[in-house]
Coordinates of C-alpha atoms and ligand atoms in Angstrom, one line a residue:
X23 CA 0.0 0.0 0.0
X24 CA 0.9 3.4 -0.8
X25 CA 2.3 5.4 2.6
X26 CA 1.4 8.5 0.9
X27 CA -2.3 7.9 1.3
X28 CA -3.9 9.9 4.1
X29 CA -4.8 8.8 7.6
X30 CA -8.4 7.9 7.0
X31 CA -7.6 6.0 3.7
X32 CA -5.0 4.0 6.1
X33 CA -7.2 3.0 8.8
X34 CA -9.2 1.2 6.3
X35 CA -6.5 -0.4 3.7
X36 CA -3.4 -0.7 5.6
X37 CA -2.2 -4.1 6.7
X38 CA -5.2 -5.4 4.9
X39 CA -5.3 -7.3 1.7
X40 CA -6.9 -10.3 0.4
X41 CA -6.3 -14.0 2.5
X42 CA -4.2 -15.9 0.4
X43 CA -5.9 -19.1 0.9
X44 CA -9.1 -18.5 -0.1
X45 CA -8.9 -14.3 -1.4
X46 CA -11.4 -13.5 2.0
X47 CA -12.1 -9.8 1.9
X48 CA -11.4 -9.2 5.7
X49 CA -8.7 -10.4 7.6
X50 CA -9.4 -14.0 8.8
X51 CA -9.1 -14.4 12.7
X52 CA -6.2 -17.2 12.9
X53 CA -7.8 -19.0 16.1
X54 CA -4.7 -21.2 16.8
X55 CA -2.1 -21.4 19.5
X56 CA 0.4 -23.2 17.5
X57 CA 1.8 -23.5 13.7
X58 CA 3.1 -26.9 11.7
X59 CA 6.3 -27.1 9.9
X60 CA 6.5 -29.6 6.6
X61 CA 10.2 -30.3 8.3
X62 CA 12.6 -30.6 10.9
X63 CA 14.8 -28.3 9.0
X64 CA 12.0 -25.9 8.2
X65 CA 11.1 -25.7 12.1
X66 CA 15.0 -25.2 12.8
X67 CA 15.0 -22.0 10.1
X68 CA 12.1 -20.5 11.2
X69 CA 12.9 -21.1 15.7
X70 CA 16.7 -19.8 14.4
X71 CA 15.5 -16.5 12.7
X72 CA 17.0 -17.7 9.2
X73 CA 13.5 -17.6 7.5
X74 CA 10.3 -15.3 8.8
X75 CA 7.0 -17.7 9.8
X76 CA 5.0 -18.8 12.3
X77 CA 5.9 -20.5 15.4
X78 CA 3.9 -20.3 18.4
X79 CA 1.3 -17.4 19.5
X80 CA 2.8 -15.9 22.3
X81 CA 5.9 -15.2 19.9
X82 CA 6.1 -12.3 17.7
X83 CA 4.8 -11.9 15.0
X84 CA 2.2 -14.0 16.5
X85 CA -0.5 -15.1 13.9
X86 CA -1.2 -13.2 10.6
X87 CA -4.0 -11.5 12.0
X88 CA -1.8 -9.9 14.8
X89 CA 0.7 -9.3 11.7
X90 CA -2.1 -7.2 10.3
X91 CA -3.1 -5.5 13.3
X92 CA 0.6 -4.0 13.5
X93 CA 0.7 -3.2 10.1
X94 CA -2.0 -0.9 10.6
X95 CA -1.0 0.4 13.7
X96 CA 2.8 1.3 12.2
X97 CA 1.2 3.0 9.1
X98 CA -0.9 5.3 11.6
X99 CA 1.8 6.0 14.6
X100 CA 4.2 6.3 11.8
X101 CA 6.6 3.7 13.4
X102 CA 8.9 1.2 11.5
X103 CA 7.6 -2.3 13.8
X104 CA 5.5 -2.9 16.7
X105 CA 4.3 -5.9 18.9
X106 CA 0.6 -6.2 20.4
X107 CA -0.2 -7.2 23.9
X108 CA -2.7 -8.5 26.1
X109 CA -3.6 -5.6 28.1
X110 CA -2.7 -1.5 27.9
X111 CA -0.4 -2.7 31.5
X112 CA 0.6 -5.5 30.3
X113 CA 2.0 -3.4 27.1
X114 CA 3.5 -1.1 29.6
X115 CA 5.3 -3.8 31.6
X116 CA 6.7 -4.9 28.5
X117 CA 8.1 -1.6 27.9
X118 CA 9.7 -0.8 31.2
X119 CA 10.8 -4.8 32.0
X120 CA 12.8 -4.9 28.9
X121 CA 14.6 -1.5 29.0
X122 CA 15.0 -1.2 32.3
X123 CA 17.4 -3.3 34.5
X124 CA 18.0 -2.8 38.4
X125 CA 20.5 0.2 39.5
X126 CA 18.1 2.4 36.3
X127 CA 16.4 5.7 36.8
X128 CA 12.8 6.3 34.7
X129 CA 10.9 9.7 35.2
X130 CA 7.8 10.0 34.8
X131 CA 4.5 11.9 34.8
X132 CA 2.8 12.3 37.8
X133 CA -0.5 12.5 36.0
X134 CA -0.8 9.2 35.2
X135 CA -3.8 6.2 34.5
X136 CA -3.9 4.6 38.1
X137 CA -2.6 1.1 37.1
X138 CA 0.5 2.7 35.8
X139 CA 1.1 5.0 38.6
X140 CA 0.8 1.8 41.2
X141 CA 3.2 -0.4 38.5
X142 CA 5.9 2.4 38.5
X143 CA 5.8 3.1 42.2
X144 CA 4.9 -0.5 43.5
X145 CA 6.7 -2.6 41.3
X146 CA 9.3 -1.1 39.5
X147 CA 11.0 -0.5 43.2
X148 CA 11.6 -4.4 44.1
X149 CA 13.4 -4.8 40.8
X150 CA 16.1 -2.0 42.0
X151 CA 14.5 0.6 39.5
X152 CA 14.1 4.2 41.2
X153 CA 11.0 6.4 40.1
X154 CA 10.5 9.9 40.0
X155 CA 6.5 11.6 39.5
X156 CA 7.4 14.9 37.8
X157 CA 5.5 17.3 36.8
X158 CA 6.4 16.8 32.8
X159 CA 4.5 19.6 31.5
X160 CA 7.1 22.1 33.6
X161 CA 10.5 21.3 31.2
X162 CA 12.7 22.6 33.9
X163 CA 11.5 20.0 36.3
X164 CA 12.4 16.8 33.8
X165 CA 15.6 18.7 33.3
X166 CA 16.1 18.9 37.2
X167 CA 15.1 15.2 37.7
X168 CA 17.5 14.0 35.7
X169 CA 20.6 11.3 37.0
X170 CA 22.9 10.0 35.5
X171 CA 21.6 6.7 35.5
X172 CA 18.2 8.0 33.9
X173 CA 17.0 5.9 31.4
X174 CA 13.5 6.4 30.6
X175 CA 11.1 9.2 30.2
X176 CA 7.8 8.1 30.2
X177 CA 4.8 10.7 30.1
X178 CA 1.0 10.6 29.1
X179 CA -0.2 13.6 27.4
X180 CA -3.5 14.7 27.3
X181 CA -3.2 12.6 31.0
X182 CA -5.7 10.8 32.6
X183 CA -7.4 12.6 34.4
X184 CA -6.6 16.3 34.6
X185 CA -5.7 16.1 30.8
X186 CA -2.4 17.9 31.4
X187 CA -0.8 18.1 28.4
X188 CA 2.8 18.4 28.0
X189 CA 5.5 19.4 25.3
X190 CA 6.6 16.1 23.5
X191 CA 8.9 17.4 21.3
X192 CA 10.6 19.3 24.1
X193 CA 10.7 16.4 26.4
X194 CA 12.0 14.0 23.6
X195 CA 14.7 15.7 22.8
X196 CA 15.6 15.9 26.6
X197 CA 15.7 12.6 26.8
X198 CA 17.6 11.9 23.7
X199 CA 20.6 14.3 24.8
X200 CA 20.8 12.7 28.2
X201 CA 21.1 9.1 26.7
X202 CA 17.5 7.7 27.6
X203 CA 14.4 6.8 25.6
X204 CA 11.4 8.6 25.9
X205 CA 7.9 6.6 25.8
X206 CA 4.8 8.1 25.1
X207 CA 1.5 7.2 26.1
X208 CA -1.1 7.8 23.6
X209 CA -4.2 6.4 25.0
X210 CA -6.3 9.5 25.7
X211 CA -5.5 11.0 21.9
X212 CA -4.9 7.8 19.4
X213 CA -3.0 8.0 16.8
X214 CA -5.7 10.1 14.7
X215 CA -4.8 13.4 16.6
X216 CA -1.6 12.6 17.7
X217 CA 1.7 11.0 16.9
X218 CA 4.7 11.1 19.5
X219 CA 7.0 9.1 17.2
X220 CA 6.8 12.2 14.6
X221 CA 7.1 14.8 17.3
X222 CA 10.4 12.2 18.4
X223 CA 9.6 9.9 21.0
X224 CA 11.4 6.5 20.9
X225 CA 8.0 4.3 21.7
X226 CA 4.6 4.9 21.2
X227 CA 2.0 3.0 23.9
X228 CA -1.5 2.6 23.8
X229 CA -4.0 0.9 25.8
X230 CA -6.0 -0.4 22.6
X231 CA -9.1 -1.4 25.3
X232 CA -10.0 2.3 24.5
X233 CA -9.8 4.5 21.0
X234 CA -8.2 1.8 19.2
X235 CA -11.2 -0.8 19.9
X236 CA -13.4 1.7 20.5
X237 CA -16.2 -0.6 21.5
X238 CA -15.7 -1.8 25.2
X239 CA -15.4 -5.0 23.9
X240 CA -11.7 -5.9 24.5
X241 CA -8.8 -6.0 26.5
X242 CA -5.2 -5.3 24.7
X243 CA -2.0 -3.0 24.7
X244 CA 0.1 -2.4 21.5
X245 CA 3.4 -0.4 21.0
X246 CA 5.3 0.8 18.0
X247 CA 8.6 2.7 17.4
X248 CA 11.9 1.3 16.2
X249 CA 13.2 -1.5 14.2
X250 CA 15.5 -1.9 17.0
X251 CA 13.7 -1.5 20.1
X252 CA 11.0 -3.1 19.3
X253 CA 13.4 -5.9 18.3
X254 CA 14.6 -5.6 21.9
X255 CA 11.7 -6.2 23.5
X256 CA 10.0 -9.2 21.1
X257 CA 12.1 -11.9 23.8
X258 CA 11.0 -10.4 26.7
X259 CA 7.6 -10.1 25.5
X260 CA 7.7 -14.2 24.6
X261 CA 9.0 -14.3 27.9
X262 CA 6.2 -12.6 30.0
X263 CA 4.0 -14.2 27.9
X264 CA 1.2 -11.2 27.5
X265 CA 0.6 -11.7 24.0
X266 CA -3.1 -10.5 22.5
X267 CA -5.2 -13.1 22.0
X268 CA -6.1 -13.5 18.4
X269 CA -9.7 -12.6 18.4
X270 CA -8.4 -9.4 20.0
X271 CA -6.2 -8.9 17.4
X272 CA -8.9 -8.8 15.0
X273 CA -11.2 -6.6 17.1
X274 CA -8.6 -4.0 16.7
X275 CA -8.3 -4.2 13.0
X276 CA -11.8 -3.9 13.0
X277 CA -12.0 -0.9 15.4
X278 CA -9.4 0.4 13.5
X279 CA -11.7 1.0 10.5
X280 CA -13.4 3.8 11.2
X281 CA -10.7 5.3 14.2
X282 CA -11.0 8.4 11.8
X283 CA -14.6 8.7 11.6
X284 CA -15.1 7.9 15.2
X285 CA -12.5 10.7 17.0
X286 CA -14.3 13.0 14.7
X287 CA -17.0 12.8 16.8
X288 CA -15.8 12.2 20.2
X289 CA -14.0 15.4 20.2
X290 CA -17.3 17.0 19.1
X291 CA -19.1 15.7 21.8
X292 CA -16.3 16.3 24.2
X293 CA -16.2 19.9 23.4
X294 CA -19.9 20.4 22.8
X295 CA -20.0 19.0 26.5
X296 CA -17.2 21.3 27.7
X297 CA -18.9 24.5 26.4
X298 CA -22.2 23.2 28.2
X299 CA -20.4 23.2 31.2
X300 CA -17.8 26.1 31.1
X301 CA -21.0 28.1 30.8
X302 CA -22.8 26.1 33.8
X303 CA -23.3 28.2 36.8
X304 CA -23.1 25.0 38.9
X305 CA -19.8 24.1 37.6
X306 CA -16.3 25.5 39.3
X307 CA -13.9 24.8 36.1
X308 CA -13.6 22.2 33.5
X309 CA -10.2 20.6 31.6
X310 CA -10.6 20.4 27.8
X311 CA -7.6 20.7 26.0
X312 CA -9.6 22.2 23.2
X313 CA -10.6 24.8 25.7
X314 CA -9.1 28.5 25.5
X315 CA -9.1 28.8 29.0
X316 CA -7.0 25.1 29.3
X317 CA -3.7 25.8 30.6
X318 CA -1.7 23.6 27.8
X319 CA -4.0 24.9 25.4
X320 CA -1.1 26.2 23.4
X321 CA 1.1 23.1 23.9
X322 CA -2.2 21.0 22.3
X323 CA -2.6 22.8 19.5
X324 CA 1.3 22.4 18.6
X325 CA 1.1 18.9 18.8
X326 CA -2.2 17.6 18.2
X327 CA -4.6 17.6 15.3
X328 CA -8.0 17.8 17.4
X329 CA -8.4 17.6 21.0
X330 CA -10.0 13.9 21.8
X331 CA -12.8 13.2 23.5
X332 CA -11.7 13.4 27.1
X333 CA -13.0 16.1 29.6
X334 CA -12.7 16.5 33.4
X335 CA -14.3 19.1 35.4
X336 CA -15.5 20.0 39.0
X337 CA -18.7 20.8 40.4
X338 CA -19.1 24.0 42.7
X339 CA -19.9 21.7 46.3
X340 CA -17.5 19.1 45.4
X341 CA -17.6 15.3 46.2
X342 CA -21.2 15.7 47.1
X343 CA -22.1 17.8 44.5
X344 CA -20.3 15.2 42.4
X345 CA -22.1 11.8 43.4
X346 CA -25.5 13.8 42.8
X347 CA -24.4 14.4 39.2
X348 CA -23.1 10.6 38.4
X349 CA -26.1 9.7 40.1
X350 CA -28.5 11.7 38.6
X351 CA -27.7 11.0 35.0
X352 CA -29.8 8.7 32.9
X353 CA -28.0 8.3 29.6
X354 CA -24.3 8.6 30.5
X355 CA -23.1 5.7 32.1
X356 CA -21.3 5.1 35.4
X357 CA -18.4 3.1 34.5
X358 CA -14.3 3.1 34.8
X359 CA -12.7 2.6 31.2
X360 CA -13.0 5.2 28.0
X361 CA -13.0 5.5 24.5
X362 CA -16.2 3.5 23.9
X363 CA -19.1 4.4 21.7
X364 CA -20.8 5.4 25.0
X365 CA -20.7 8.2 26.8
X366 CA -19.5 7.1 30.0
X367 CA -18.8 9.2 33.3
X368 CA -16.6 8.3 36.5
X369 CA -14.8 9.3 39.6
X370 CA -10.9 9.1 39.6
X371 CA -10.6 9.4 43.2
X372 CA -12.5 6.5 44.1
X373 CA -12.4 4.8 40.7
X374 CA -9.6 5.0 38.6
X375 CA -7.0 6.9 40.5
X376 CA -8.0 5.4 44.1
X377 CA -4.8 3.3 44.2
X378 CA -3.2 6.6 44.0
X379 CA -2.3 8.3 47.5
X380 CA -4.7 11.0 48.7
X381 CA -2.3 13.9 49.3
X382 CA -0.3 13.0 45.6
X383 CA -4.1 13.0 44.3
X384 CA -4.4 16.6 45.7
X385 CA -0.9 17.3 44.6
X386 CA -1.0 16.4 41.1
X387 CA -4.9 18.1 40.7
X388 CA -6.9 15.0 40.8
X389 CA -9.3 16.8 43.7
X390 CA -12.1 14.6 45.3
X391 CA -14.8 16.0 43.7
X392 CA -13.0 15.7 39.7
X393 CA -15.4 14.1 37.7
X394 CA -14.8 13.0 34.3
X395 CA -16.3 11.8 31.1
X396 CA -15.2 10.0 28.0
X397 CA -17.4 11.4 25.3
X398 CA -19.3 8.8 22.9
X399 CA -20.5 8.8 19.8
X400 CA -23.8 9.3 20.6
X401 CA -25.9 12.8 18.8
X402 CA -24.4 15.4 21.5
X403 CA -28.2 17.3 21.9
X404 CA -28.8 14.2 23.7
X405 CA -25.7 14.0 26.1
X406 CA -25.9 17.5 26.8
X407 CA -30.0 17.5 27.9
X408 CA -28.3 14.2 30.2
X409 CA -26.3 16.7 32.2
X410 CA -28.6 19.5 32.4
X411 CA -31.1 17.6 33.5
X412 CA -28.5 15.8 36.3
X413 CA -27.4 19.2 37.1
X414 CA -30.6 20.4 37.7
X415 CA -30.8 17.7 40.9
X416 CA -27.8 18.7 42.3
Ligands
LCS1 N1 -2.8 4.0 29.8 C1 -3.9 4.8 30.0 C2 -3.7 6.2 29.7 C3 -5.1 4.3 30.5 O1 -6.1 5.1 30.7 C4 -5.2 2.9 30.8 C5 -6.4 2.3 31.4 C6 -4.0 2.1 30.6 C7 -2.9 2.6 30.0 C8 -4.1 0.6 30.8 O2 -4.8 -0.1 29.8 P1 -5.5 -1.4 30.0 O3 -4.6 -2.4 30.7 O4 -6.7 -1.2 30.9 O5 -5.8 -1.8 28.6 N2 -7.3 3.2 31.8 C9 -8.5 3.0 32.4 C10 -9.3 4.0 32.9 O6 -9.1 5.2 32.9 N3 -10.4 3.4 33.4 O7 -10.3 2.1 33.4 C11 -9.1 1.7 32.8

């Protein structure tokens, strides 16, 4: 396929092409666990690396349908190779385990999705790896956490939940001229409004369970970057063993099919729903990238193509005021997890974020009463008339 064809072209074509047993349109899911050689010698070339195929599923490349899923995923991060995984963490663990070794330094956000923030600071530590939270969208901070045995910069950006953003380029290039790799999750934007590997991060991450699926209908993690660190991490993946299932695989490809058309709207919605409440008497500030009044406004527009469809925002009588809304609304749902076809609406500090200390919640701006909302597809009119009439009961 033609790389010069745009983004939305891509999420359709790329990776795809006709199955060569039987010419099926769509990718066939390759429901095995294992693959048969015709030899002994053939099994020896393909286990030693002397000829590409098929071996086993929890080794790269997996099957052919995970072959096509990473197709399409390099064509839209703009990455030369990538490797899928079972789970957004177990994507992440992937990353750190195999780039990191004991005596290591990583920085990273302190805005961070809850799981991560408990792998870094709960995990990482028994392996001999030291951790530092830093505010990443303040450069002189990275520059001041640096050590000289700092080997990763890892940052989400927009982050989940404030949706601080922070300056990729900038912080790549930190990284690159102190010797470590930088790793960008991508989660909250997808690669339709945002590519880290263009703005110069080494690795790309993204829970796929969100934008990529875009269904709430499957677990998985991918990443993307390199020839050569993504070649450094294919053992260690085998190793750990937190492959995507092959089912998954194929979820993705078929999320991936209309990523363009869907973002589109989420970051309608999401700033149809921002303006509703920026404008709320009842409501004490909201966090929209897309928002003037956002404090990385600026830094978004630099780096991103549209704004997602992630908001945050807190009510004027807080935590109370708070559990009146998520329990007063009728259409939006109540539930953890993002990037569905829903509208669905949540609260980090005893959802998502709980595992994260009270006083670093307050620290970092996750307050008690934050609530926030992952924007669906659905006609916004209706979403909107949802809040308003929830507001009205608070
Ligand atoms: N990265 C980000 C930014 C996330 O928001 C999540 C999950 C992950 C990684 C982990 O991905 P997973 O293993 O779940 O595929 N975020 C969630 C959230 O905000 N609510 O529930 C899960």
């Amino acid at each position: 396929m033609k790389e010069d064809l745009s983004f939305g072209t891509r999420c359709v074509h790329a990776g795809e092409g006709p199955s060569p047993e039987y010419r099926a349109h769509t990718t066939p899911i390759y429901q095995t666990s294992t693959f048969l050689f015709d030899s002994a010698e053939q099994a020896d070339a393909v286990f030693s690396g002397k000829e590409p195929g098929y071996r086993y599923v929890r080794s790269p490349p997996n099957t052919p349908t995970h072959a096509a899923f990473i197709e399409k995923m390099k064509s839209l991060e703009g990455g030369e190779a990538g490797l899928s995984f079972s789970s957004g963490m177990a994507a992440e663990t992937a990353v750190v385990l195999s780039q990191l070794k004991s005596g290591d330094h990583l920085i990273s956000s302190s805005v961070l999705y809850g799981g991560t923030y408990g792998l870094f600071s709960s995990l990482l530590p028994k392996f001999g790896i030291e951790v530092s939270f830093v505010n990443t969208t303040d450069l002189e901070e990275v520059k001041a956490a640096l050590r000289p045995n700092t080997k990763m910069l890892f940052l989400e950006s927009p982050a989940n939940p404030t949706m601080s953003v922070c300056d990729i380029r900038e912080i790549a290039r930190i990284a690159r001229d102190a010797g470590a790799i930088s790793v960008v999750d991508n989660t909250f934007a997808s690669p339709y409004f945002q590519r880290p590997l263009e703005l110069g991060a080494d690795l790309v991450v993204e829970s796929c369970t969100k934008y990529i699926g875009g269904h709430s209908d499957l677990l998985g993690g991918v990443v993307v970057g390199s020839r050569d660190l993504i070649r450094s991490m294919s053992r260690p993946t085998t190793l750990l063993g937190v492959t995507m299932g092959p089912h998954e695989a194929w979820l993705c490809i078929r999320g991936l099919k209309t990523l363009h058309l869907r973002m589109e709207r989420h970051a309608a919605n999401a700033m149809a729903m921002a303006e509703f409440l920026e404008a709320h008497p009842k409501v004490e500030w909201v966090s929209y990238p897309g928002l003037s009044s956002h404090p990385h406004h600026d830094t978004a527009r630099k780096q991103m193509s549209g704004y997602s469809g992630m908001l945050s925002f807190e009510l004027k009588g807080g935590v109370k005021a708070g559990q009146r809304l998520i329990n007063g609304v009728e259409l939006c749902l109540l539930s953890v997890s993002l990037g569905s076809t829903d509208t669905l609406i949540q609260h980090p500090a005893s959802m998502t974020h709980a595992i994260v200390p009270r006083d670093m919640r307050l620290k970092i701006g996750i307050t008690d009463g934050l609530v926030r909302i992952s924007a669906g597809i659905e006609d916004a009119k209706d979403i909107i008339a949802d809040l308003d009439q929830a507001l009205d009961k608070v």
